[in-house]
């Protein structure tokens, strides 16, 4: 196993059979070695810096009906809300004062916000805080729409691919949502010039090792600047309410593999990871992650953005979350930095240069 892990670090690739061995091995020493190499690589590129992104959950209205998601349109029990542009700007200003230099605007696909309104918010954040990056995570749009937001000043875009296997994708989504369009969006985003983030849910219903290998192969080929992965967690008002959650162990193992596959990637230890284990985010950083995304949404709406059950930090103020995370992160030998935390371009892997 050790040789395999060294090969992954050196060549940034493995055969499918080798990926399978690594994903299925139950040797605790090998998994510890994998995490150790991932942290070493992360320190070589980013030192002990941890980038923070202030997450503003702008709306929980969504026109989509993803089977796993608590804010899907057919969840009649979701208490819907949307923030006004003024409220979003107030969150951004508060975040700026707390040291955030990236504001992430995330939400369901909510046609209530026109493209002009979205662009106005982006421009206003950039005008008030020119040293801040703006990340969007507002779902599938046309290429023209992505171009418009980019021209307004958006820097990054997060759009998880969820699974890179088309048949699996169709079991997690209604028929009108296709992997083909998700991939089209990701290609458009990258070509336009966004720092682009994709990623899969770990342990989603029907997921097999084969699917995860397909995900890793996709990540290797697409070479995104960011990868957001987190465990699937059931939500009580969705069709997947009785499905098993993804595990901490597999999420950590995948974080380490992704760090070795894409050494320079911006890799968050996500809220979902912190939800399935009280130390989940710290463990994520100790497996190779280098980003955390504390919540900047107003306290009144947090408990309504319930993608999954038992989500952490739903009752806290932004400042509390930031202080709590900063203390936890220092305790494990890393430090939060006040920095945009842009992607650092690295050298090409050997499989691309030869
Ligand atoms: N609408 C945007 C989109 O589709 O990219 C952004 C919001 S969406 C709620 C953000 C992410 O939440 C999804 O990409 C999905 O991976 C994650 N998510 C949704 N439901 C989840 C669940 N039950 N467990 C874990 N993650 C979930
Ligand atoms: Fe739209 Fe989850 S179904 S954000």
PDB file of N, CA, C and O in Angstrom, residues 287-351:
ATOM      1  N   UNK A 287      -6.295  15.575   7.007  1.00  0.00           N
ATOM      2  CA  UNK A 287      -6.260  14.607   5.907  1.00  0.00           C
ATOM      3  C   UNK A 287      -5.873  15.289   4.592  1.00  0.00           C
ATOM      4  O   UNK A 287      -5.835  14.635   3.548  1.00  0.00           O
ATOM      5  N   UNK A 288      -5.616  16.625   4.626  1.00  0.00           N
ATOM      6  CA  UNK A 288      -5.163  17.285   3.396  1.00  0.00           C
ATOM      7  C   UNK A 288      -6.000  18.473   2.952  1.00  0.00           C
ATOM      8  O   UNK A 288      -5.646  19.159   1.987  1.00  0.00           O
ATOM      9  N   UNK A 289      -7.121  18.747   3.629  1.00  0.00           N
ATOM     10  CA  UNK A 289      -7.938  19.912   3.251  1.00  0.00           C
ATOM     11  C   UNK A 289      -7.216  21.198   3.661  1.00  0.00           C
ATOM     12  O   UNK A 289      -6.361  21.186   4.556  1.00  0.00           O
ATOM     13  N   UNK A 290      -7.563  22.323   3.005  1.00  0.00           N
ATOM     14  CA  UNK A 290      -6.909  23.600   3.357  1.00  0.00           C
ATOM     15  C   UNK A 290      -7.856  24.796   3.363  1.00  0.00           C
ATOM     16  O   UNK A 290      -7.405  25.943   3.346  1.00  0.00           O
ATOM     17  N   UNK A 291      -9.158  24.524   3.383  1.00  0.00           N
ATOM     18  CA  UNK A 291     -10.157  25.599   3.339  1.00  0.00           C
ATOM     19  C   UNK A 291     -11.277  25.255   4.325  1.00  0.00           C
ATOM     20  O   UNK A 291     -11.622  24.081   4.476  1.00  0.00           O
ATOM     21  N   UNK A 292     -11.829  26.275   4.996  1.00  0.00           N
ATOM     22  CA  UNK A 292     -13.069  26.075   5.756  1.00  0.00           C
ATOM     23  C   UNK A 292     -14.066  27.170   5.353  1.00  0.00           C
ATOM     24  O   UNK A 292     -13.657  28.254   4.928  1.00  0.00           O
ATOM     25  N   UNK A 293     -15.332  26.851   5.491  1.00  0.00           N
ATOM     26  CA  UNK A 293     -16.362  27.778   5.000  1.00  0.00           C
ATOM     27  C   UNK A 293     -17.389  28.075   6.082  1.00  0.00           C
ATOM     28  O   UNK A 293     -18.521  27.582   6.024  1.00  0.00           O
ATOM     29  N   UNK A 294     -17.026  28.889   7.070  1.00  0.00           N
ATOM     30  CA  UNK A 294     -18.007  29.200   8.110  1.00  0.00           C
ATOM     31  C   UNK A 294     -19.202  29.981   7.565  1.00  0.00           C
ATOM     32  O   UNK A 294     -19.105  30.650   6.525  1.00  0.00           O
ATOM     33  N   UNK A 295     -20.284  29.872   8.304  1.00  0.00           N
ATOM     34  CA  UNK A 295     -21.540  30.451   7.868  1.00  0.00           C
ATOM     35  C   UNK A 295     -21.628  31.940   8.215  1.00  0.00           C
ATOM     36  O   UNK A 295     -21.388  32.333   9.350  1.00  0.00           O
ATOM     37  N   UNK A 296     -21.982  32.729   7.200  1.00  0.00           N
ATOM     38  CA  UNK A 296     -22.147  34.180   7.409  1.00  0.00           C
ATOM     39  C   UNK A 296     -23.611  34.599   7.309  1.00  0.00           C
ATOM     40  O   UNK A 296     -23.924  35.788   7.397  1.00  0.00           O
ATOM     41  N   UNK A 297     -24.492  33.615   7.095  1.00  0.00           N
ATOM     42  CA  UNK A 297     -25.907  33.963   6.909  1.00  0.00           C
ATOM     43  C   UNK A 297     -26.483  34.537   8.200  1.00  0.00           C
ATOM     44  O   UNK A 297     -26.040  34.173   9.289  1.00  0.00           O
ATOM     45  N   UNK A 298     -27.489  35.411   8.083  1.00  0.00           N
ATOM     46  CA  UNK A 298     -28.123  35.931   9.302  1.00  0.00           C
ATOM     47  C   UNK A 298     -28.674  34.775  10.139  1.00  0.00           C
ATOM     48  O   UNK A 298     -29.203  33.810   9.589  1.00  0.00           O
ATOM     49  N   UNK A 299     -28.550  34.886  11.452  1.00  0.00           N
ATOM     50  CA  UNK A 299     -28.966  33.794  12.345  1.00  0.00           C
ATOM     51  C   UNK A 299     -30.428  33.389  12.106  1.00  0.00           C
ATOM     52  O   UNK A 299     -30.755  32.203  12.160  1.00  0.00           O
ATOM     53  N   UNK A 300     -31.298  34.357  11.801  1.00  0.00           N
ATOM     54  CA  UNK A 300     -32.738  34.044  11.646  1.00  0.00           C
ATOM     55  C   UNK A 300     -33.001  33.041  10.518  1.00  0.00           C
ATOM     56  O   UNK A 300     -34.032  32.365  10.535  1.00  0.00           O
ATOM     57  N   UNK A 301     -32.137  32.986   9.498  1.00  0.00           N
ATOM     58  CA  UNK A 301     -32.470  32.115   8.359  1.00  0.00           C
ATOM     59  C   UNK A 301     -31.688  30.794   8.367  1.00  0.00           C
ATOM     60  O   UNK A 301     -32.009  29.879   7.618  1.00  0.00           O
ATOM     61  N   UNK A 302     -30.676  30.719   9.225  1.00  0.00           N
ATOM     62  CA  UNK A 302     -29.788  29.547   9.152  1.00  0.00           C
ATOM     63  C   UNK A 302     -30.484  28.215   9.274  1.00  0.00           C
ATOM     64  O   UNK A 302     -30.188  27.277   8.562  1.00  0.00           O
ATOM     65  N   UNK A 303     -31.410  28.140  10.227  1.00  0.00           N
ATOM     66  CA  UNK A 303     -32.076  26.860  10.480  1.00  0.00           C
ATOM     67  C   UNK A 303     -33.017  26.489   9.335  1.00  0.00           C
ATOM     68  O   UNK A 303     -33.578  25.402   9.313  1.00  0.00           O
ATOM     69  N   UNK A 304     -33.184  27.402   8.368  1.00  0.00           N
ATOM     70  CA  UNK A 304     -34.079  27.098   7.246  1.00  0.00           C
ATOM     71  C   UNK A 304     -33.322  26.545   6.036  1.00  0.00           C
ATOM     72  O   UNK A 304     -33.929  26.001   5.127  1.00  0.00           O
ATOM     73  N   UNK A 305     -32.003  26.731   6.030  1.00  0.00           N
ATOM     74  CA  UNK A 305     -31.212  26.215   4.900  1.00  0.00           C
ATOM     75  C   UNK A 305     -30.775  24.796   5.267  1.00  0.00           C
ATOM     76  O   UNK A 305     -29.600  24.511   5.477  1.00  0.00           O
ATOM     77  N   UNK A 306     -31.775  23.922   5.369  1.00  0.00           N
ATOM     78  CA  UNK A 306     -31.503  22.583   5.895  1.00  0.00           C
ATOM     79  C   UNK A 306     -31.379  21.559   4.778  1.00  0.00           C
ATOM     80  O   UNK A 306     -32.339  20.871   4.444  1.00  0.00           O
ATOM     81  N   UNK A 307     -30.198  21.495   4.223  1.00  0.00           N
ATOM     82  CA  UNK A 307     -29.963  20.549   3.137  1.00  0.00           C
ATOM     83  C   UNK A 307     -30.043  19.125   3.660  1.00  0.00           C
ATOM     84  O   UNK A 307     -30.436  18.209   2.972  1.00  0.00           O
ATOM     85  N   UNK A 308     -29.614  18.938   4.930  1.00  0.00           N
ATOM     86  CA  UNK A 308     -29.577  17.609   5.555  1.00  0.00           C
ATOM     87  C   UNK A 308     -29.838  17.795   7.046  1.00  0.00           C
ATOM     88  O   UNK A 308     -29.806  18.935   7.563  1.00  0.00           O
ATOM     89  N   UNK A 309     -30.065  16.685   7.748  1.00  0.00           N
ATOM     90  CA  UNK A 309     -30.442  16.762   9.163  1.00  0.00           C
ATOM     91  C   UNK A 309     -29.238  17.085  10.059  1.00  0.00           C
ATOM     92  O   UNK A 309     -28.092  16.756   9.729  1.00  0.00           O
ATOM     93  N   UNK A 310     -29.525  17.711  11.187  1.00  0.00           N
ATOM     94  CA  UNK A 310     -28.527  17.976  12.260  1.00  0.00           C
ATOM     95  C   UNK A 310     -27.379  18.885  11.843  1.00  0.00           C
ATOM     96  O   UNK A 310     -26.271  18.784  12.377  1.00  0.00           O
ATOM     97  N   UNK A 311     -27.605  19.732  10.861  1.00  0.00           N
ATOM     98  CA  UNK A 311     -26.548  20.635  10.377  1.00  0.00           C
ATOM     99  C   UNK A 311     -26.023  21.492  11.541  1.00  0.00           C
ATOM    100  O   UNK A 311     -26.811  22.024  12.334  1.00  0.00           O
ATOM    101  N   UNK A 312     -24.696  21.610  11.621  1.00  0.00           N
ATOM    102  CA  UNK A 312     -24.084  22.350  12.742  1.00  0.00           C
ATOM    103  C   UNK A 312     -24.158  23.871  12.526  1.00  0.00           C
ATOM    104  O   UNK A 312     -24.357  24.333  11.411  1.00  0.00           O
ATOM    105  N   UNK A 313     -23.976  24.598  13.599  1.00  0.00           N
ATOM    106  CA  UNK A 313     -23.826  26.059  13.589  1.00  0.00           C
ATOM    107  C   UNK A 313     -25.084  26.801  13.176  1.00  0.00           C
ATOM    108  O   UNK A 313     -25.020  27.975  12.799  1.00  0.00           O
ATOM    109  N   UNK A 314     -26.253  26.148  13.219  1.00  0.00           N
ATOM    110  CA  UNK A 314     -27.454  26.833  12.746  1.00  0.00           C
ATOM    111  C   UNK A 314     -27.934  27.887  13.749  1.00  0.00           C
ATOM    112  O   UNK A 314     -28.743  28.744  13.409  1.00  0.00           O
ATOM    113  N   UNK A 315     -27.431  27.837  15.000  1.00  0.00           N
ATOM    114  CA  UNK A 315     -27.892  28.835  15.971  1.00  0.00           C
ATOM    115  C   UNK A 315     -26.843  29.889  16.294  1.00  0.00           C
ATOM    116  O   UNK A 315     -27.051  30.721  17.163  1.00  0.00           O
ATOM    117  N   UNK A 316     -25.720  29.849  15.598  1.00  0.00           N
ATOM    118  CA  UNK A 316     -24.602  30.719  15.985  1.00  0.00           C
ATOM    119  C   UNK A 316     -24.514  31.989  15.156  1.00  0.00           C
ATOM    120  O   UNK A 316     -24.925  32.035  14.010  1.00  0.00           O
ATOM    121  N   UNK A 317     -23.920  33.007  15.759  1.00  0.00           N
ATOM    122  CA  UNK A 317     -23.585  34.236  15.033  1.00  0.00           C
ATOM    123  C   UNK A 317     -22.317  33.962  14.214  1.00  0.00           C
ATOM    124  O   UNK A 317     -21.506  33.111  14.578  1.00  0.00           O
ATOM    125  N   UNK A 318     -22.146  34.753  13.137  1.00  0.00           N
ATOM    126  CA  UNK A 318     -20.964  34.574  12.289  1.00  0.00           C
ATOM    127  C   UNK A 318     -19.670  34.695  13.096  1.00  0.00           C
ATOM    128  O   UNK A 318     -18.734  33.901  12.934  1.00  0.00           O
ATOM    129  N   UNK A 319     -19.641  35.677  14.002  1.00  0.00           N
ATOM    130  CA  UNK A 319     -18.406  35.916  14.765  1.00  0.00           C
ATOM    131  C   UNK A 319     -18.081  34.726  15.665  1.00  0.00           C
ATOM    132  O   UNK A 319     -16.926  34.334  15.799  1.00  0.00           O
ATOM    133  N   UNK A 320     -19.146  34.120  16.221  1.00  0.00           N
ATOM    134  CA  UNK A 320     -18.934  32.937  17.068  1.00  0.00           C
ATOM    135  C   UNK A 320     -18.308  31.804  16.262  1.00  0.00           C
ATOM    136  O   UNK A 320     -17.372  31.139  16.714  1.00  0.00           O
ATOM    137  N   UNK A 321     -18.854  31.580  15.061  1.00  0.00           N
ATOM    138  CA  UNK A 321     -18.351  30.502  14.201  1.00  0.00           C
ATOM    139  C   UNK A 321     -16.885  30.736  13.865  1.00  0.00           C
ATOM    140  O   UNK A 321     -16.071  29.827  13.882  1.00  0.00           O
ATOM    141  N   UNK A 322     -16.577  31.982  13.550  1.00  0.00           N
ATOM    142  CA  UNK A 322     -15.214  32.313  13.145  1.00  0.00           C
ATOM    143  C   UNK A 322     -14.254  32.100  14.325  1.00  0.00           C
ATOM    144  O   UNK A 322     -13.193  31.487  14.152  1.00  0.00           O
ATOM    145  N   UNK A 323     -14.626  32.581  15.507  1.00  0.00           N
ATOM    146  CA  UNK A 323     -13.735  32.442  16.665  1.00  0.00           C
ATOM    147  C   UNK A 323     -13.556  30.985  17.055  1.00  0.00           C
ATOM    148  O   UNK A 323     -12.450  30.534  17.366  1.00  0.00           O
ATOM    149  N   UNK A 324     -14.659  30.251  17.014  1.00  0.00           N
ATOM    150  CA  UNK A 324     -14.625  28.835  17.372  1.00  0.00           C
ATOM    151  C   UNK A 324     -13.699  28.087  16.416  1.00  0.00           C
ATOM    152  O   UNK A 324     -12.810  27.345  16.832  1.00  0.00           O
ATOM    153  N   UNK A 325     -13.860  28.353  15.116  1.00  0.00           N
ATOM    154  CA  UNK A 325     -13.034  27.649  14.129  1.00  0.00           C
ATOM    155  C   UNK A 325     -11.564  28.023  14.262  1.00  0.00           C
ATOM    156  O   UNK A 325     -10.678  27.164  14.191  1.00  0.00           O
ATOM    157  N   UNK A 326     -11.308  29.330  14.473  1.00  0.00           N
ATOM    158  CA  UNK A 326      -9.914  29.783  14.577  1.00  0.00           C
ATOM    159  C   UNK A 326      -9.212  29.060  15.725  1.00  0.00           C
ATOM    160  O   UNK A 326      -8.072  28.590  15.577  1.00  0.00           O
ATOM    161  N   UNK A 327      -9.913  28.918  16.857  1.00  0.00           N
ATOM    162  CA  UNK A 327      -9.309  28.242  18.014  1.00  0.00           C
ATOM    163  C   UNK A 327      -9.060  26.773  17.707  1.00  0.00           C
ATOM    164  O   UNK A 327      -7.989  26.220  18.005  1.00  0.00           O
ATOM    165  N   UNK A 328     -10.046  26.124  17.080  1.00  0.00           N
ATOM    166  CA  UNK A 328      -9.906  24.699  16.763  1.00  0.00           C
ATOM    167  C   UNK A 328      -8.735  24.453  15.806  1.00  0.00           C
ATOM    168  O   UNK A 328      -8.007  23.470  15.901  1.00  0.00           O
ATOM    169  N   UNK A 329      -8.602  25.388  14.850  1.00  0.00           N
ATOM    170  CA  UNK A 329      -7.591  25.215  13.808  1.00  0.00           C
ATOM    171  C   UNK A 329      -6.178  25.413  14.376  1.00  0.00           C
ATOM    172  O   UNK A 329      -5.246  24.692  14.048  1.00  0.00           O
ATOM    173  N   UNK A 330      -6.063  26.402  15.258  1.00  0.00           N
ATOM    174  CA  UNK A 330      -4.745  26.634  15.881  1.00  0.00           C
ATOM    175  C   UNK A 330      -4.317  25.457  16.736  1.00  0.00           C
ATOM    176  O   UNK A 330      -3.149  25.085  16.777  1.00  0.00           O
ATOM    177  N   UNK A 331      -5.302  24.866  17.364  1.00  0.00           N
ATOM    178  CA  UNK A 331      -5.035  23.725  18.240  1.00  0.00           C
ATOM    179  C   UNK A 331      -4.376  22.557  17.494  1.00  0.00           C
ATOM    180  O   UNK A 331      -3.627  21.779  18.077  1.00  0.00           O
ATOM    181  N   UNK A 332      -4.688  22.432  16.204  1.00  0.00           N
ATOM    182  CA  UNK A 332      -4.106  21.306  15.450  1.00  0.00           C
ATOM    183  C   UNK A 332      -2.925  21.759  14.585  1.00  0.00           C
ATOM    184  O   UNK A 332      -2.501  21.045  13.670  1.00  0.00           O
ATOM    185  N   UNK A 333      -2.417  22.966  14.842  1.00  0.00           N
ATOM    186  CA  UNK A 333      -1.160  23.361  14.187  1.00  0.00           C
ATOM    187  C   UNK A 333      -1.294  24.092  12.868  1.00  0.00           C
ATOM    188  O   UNK A 333      -0.320  24.267  12.145  1.00  0.00           O
ATOM    189  N   UNK A 334      -2.519  24.520  12.527  1.00  0.00           N
ATOM    190  CA  UNK A 334      -2.699  25.334  11.322  1.00  0.00           C
ATOM    191  C   UNK A 334      -3.131  26.728  11.742  1.00  0.00           C
ATOM    192  O   UNK A 334      -3.371  26.979  12.919  1.00  0.00           O
ATOM    193  N   UNK A 335      -3.230  27.652  10.781  1.00  0.00           N
ATOM    194  CA  UNK A 335      -3.695  28.995  11.151  1.00  0.00           C
ATOM    195  C   UNK A 335      -4.552  29.595  10.044  1.00  0.00           C
ATOM    196  O   UNK A 335      -4.260  29.463   8.852  1.00  0.00           O
ATOM    197  N   UNK A 336      -5.613  30.261  10.496  1.00  0.00           N
ATOM    198  CA  UNK A 336      -6.486  30.966   9.561  1.00  0.00           C
ATOM    199  C   UNK A 336      -5.780  32.219   9.072  1.00  0.00           C
ATOM    200  O   UNK A 336      -5.171  32.932   9.874  1.00  0.00           O
ATOM    201  N   UNK A 337      -5.838  32.476   7.775  1.00  0.00           N
ATOM    202  CA  UNK A 337      -5.215  33.702   7.267  1.00  0.00           C
ATOM    203  C   UNK A 337      -6.266  34.623   6.643  1.00  0.00           C
ATOM    204  O   UNK A 337      -7.274  34.151   6.102  1.00  0.00           O
ATOM    205  N   UNK A 338      -6.024  35.907   6.755  1.00  0.00           N
ATOM    206  CA  UNK A 338      -6.899  36.891   6.107  1.00  0.00           C
ATOM    207  C   UNK A 338      -6.335  37.129   4.714  1.00  0.00           C
ATOM    208  O   UNK A 338      -5.397  37.894   4.527  1.00  0.00           O
ATOM    209  N   UNK A 339      -6.893  36.420   3.752  1.00  0.00           N
ATOM    210  CA  UNK A 339      -6.301  36.400   2.420  1.00  0.00           C
ATOM    211  C   UNK A 339      -7.393  35.917   1.462  1.00  0.00           C
ATOM    212  O   UNK A 339      -8.246  35.128   1.860  1.00  0.00           O
ATOM    213  N   UNK A 340      -7.356  36.376   0.229  1.00  0.00           N
ATOM    214  CA  UNK A 340      -8.328  35.869  -0.746  1.00  0.00           C
ATOM    215  C   UNK A 340      -8.182  34.371  -0.939  1.00  0.00           C
ATOM    216  O   UNK A 340      -9.122  33.688  -1.294  1.00  0.00           O
ATOM    217  N   UNK A 341      -6.940  33.892  -0.752  1.00  0.00           N
ATOM    218  CA  UNK A 341      -6.737  32.447  -0.886  1.00  0.00           C
ATOM    219  C   UNK A 341      -7.023  31.939  -2.273  1.00  0.00           C
ATOM    220  O   UNK A 341      -7.805  31.008  -2.472  1.00  0.00           O
ATOM    221  N   UNK A 342      -6.377  32.566  -3.268  1.00  0.00           N
ATOM    222  CA  UNK A 342      -6.578  32.108  -4.637  1.00  0.00           C
ATOM    223  C   UNK A 342      -5.822  30.812  -4.893  1.00  0.00           C
ATOM    224  O   UNK A 342      -4.874  30.473  -4.175  1.00  0.00           O
ATOM    225  N   UNK A 343      -6.234  30.166  -5.955  1.00  0.00           N
ATOM    226  CA  UNK A 343      -5.570  28.939  -6.397  1.00  0.00           C
ATOM    227  C   UNK A 343      -4.141  29.252  -6.814  1.00  0.00           C
ATOM    228  O   UNK A 343      -3.895  30.252  -7.483  1.00  0.00           O
ATOM    229  N   UNK A 344      -3.202  28.427  -6.387  1.00  0.00           N
ATOM    230  CA  UNK A 344      -1.815  28.586  -6.851  1.00  0.00           C
ATOM    231  C   UNK A 344      -1.540  27.549  -7.912  1.00  0.00           C
ATOM    232  O   UNK A 344      -1.639  26.353  -7.644  1.00  0.00           O
ATOM    233  N   UNK A 345      -1.174  28.052  -9.073  1.00  0.00           N
ATOM    234  CA  UNK A 345      -0.923  27.149 -10.186  1.00  0.00           C
ATOM    235  C   UNK A 345       0.355  26.356  -9.919  1.00  0.00           C
ATOM    236  O   UNK A 345       1.335  26.921  -9.427  1.00  0.00           O
ATOM    237  N   UNK A 346       0.381  25.093 -10.225  1.00  0.00           N
ATOM    238  CA  UNK A 346       1.584  24.285 -10.006  1.00  0.00           C
ATOM    239  C   UNK A 346       2.129  23.727 -11.306  1.00  0.00           C
ATOM    240  O   UNK A 346       1.652  24.081 -12.385  1.00  0.00           O
ATOM    241  N   UNK A 347       3.122  22.854 -11.187  1.00  0.00           N
ATOM    242  CA  UNK A 347       3.680  22.238 -12.395  1.00  0.00           C
ATOM    243  C   UNK A 347       2.738  21.132 -12.871  1.00  0.00           C
ATOM    244  O   UNK A 347       1.830  20.709 -12.167  1.00  0.00           O
ATOM    245  N   UNK A 348       2.984  20.676 -14.090  1.00  0.00           N
ATOM    246  CA  UNK A 348       2.120  19.635 -14.661  1.00  0.00           C
ATOM    247  C   UNK A 348       2.520  18.265 -14.129  1.00  0.00           C
ATOM    248  O   UNK A 348       3.705  18.022 -13.872  1.00  0.00           O
ATOM    249  N   UNK A 349       1.562  17.346 -13.995  1.00  0.00           N
ATOM    250  CA  UNK A 349       1.923  15.986 -13.586  1.00  0.00           C
ATOM    251  C   UNK A 349       2.706  15.271 -14.693  1.00  0.00           C
ATOM    252  O   UNK A 349       2.598  15.656 -15.861  1.00  0.00           O
ATOM    253  N   UNK A 350       3.456  14.260 -14.318  1.00  0.00           N
ATOM    254  CA  UNK A 350       4.278  13.564 -15.314  1.00  0.00           C
ATOM    255  C   UNK A 350       3.423  12.980 -16.427  1.00  0.00           C
ATOM    256  O   UNK A 350       3.823  12.964 -17.578  1.00  0.00           O
ATOM    257  N   UNK A 351       2.203  12.511 -16.102  1.00  0.00           N
ATOM    258  CA  UNK A 351       1.402  11.894 -17.156  1.00  0.00           C
ATOM    259  C   UNK A 351       0.961  12.900 -18.210  1.00  0.00           C
ATOM    260  O   UNK A 351       0.545  12.534 -19.296  1.00  0.00           O
TER     261      UNK A 351
END
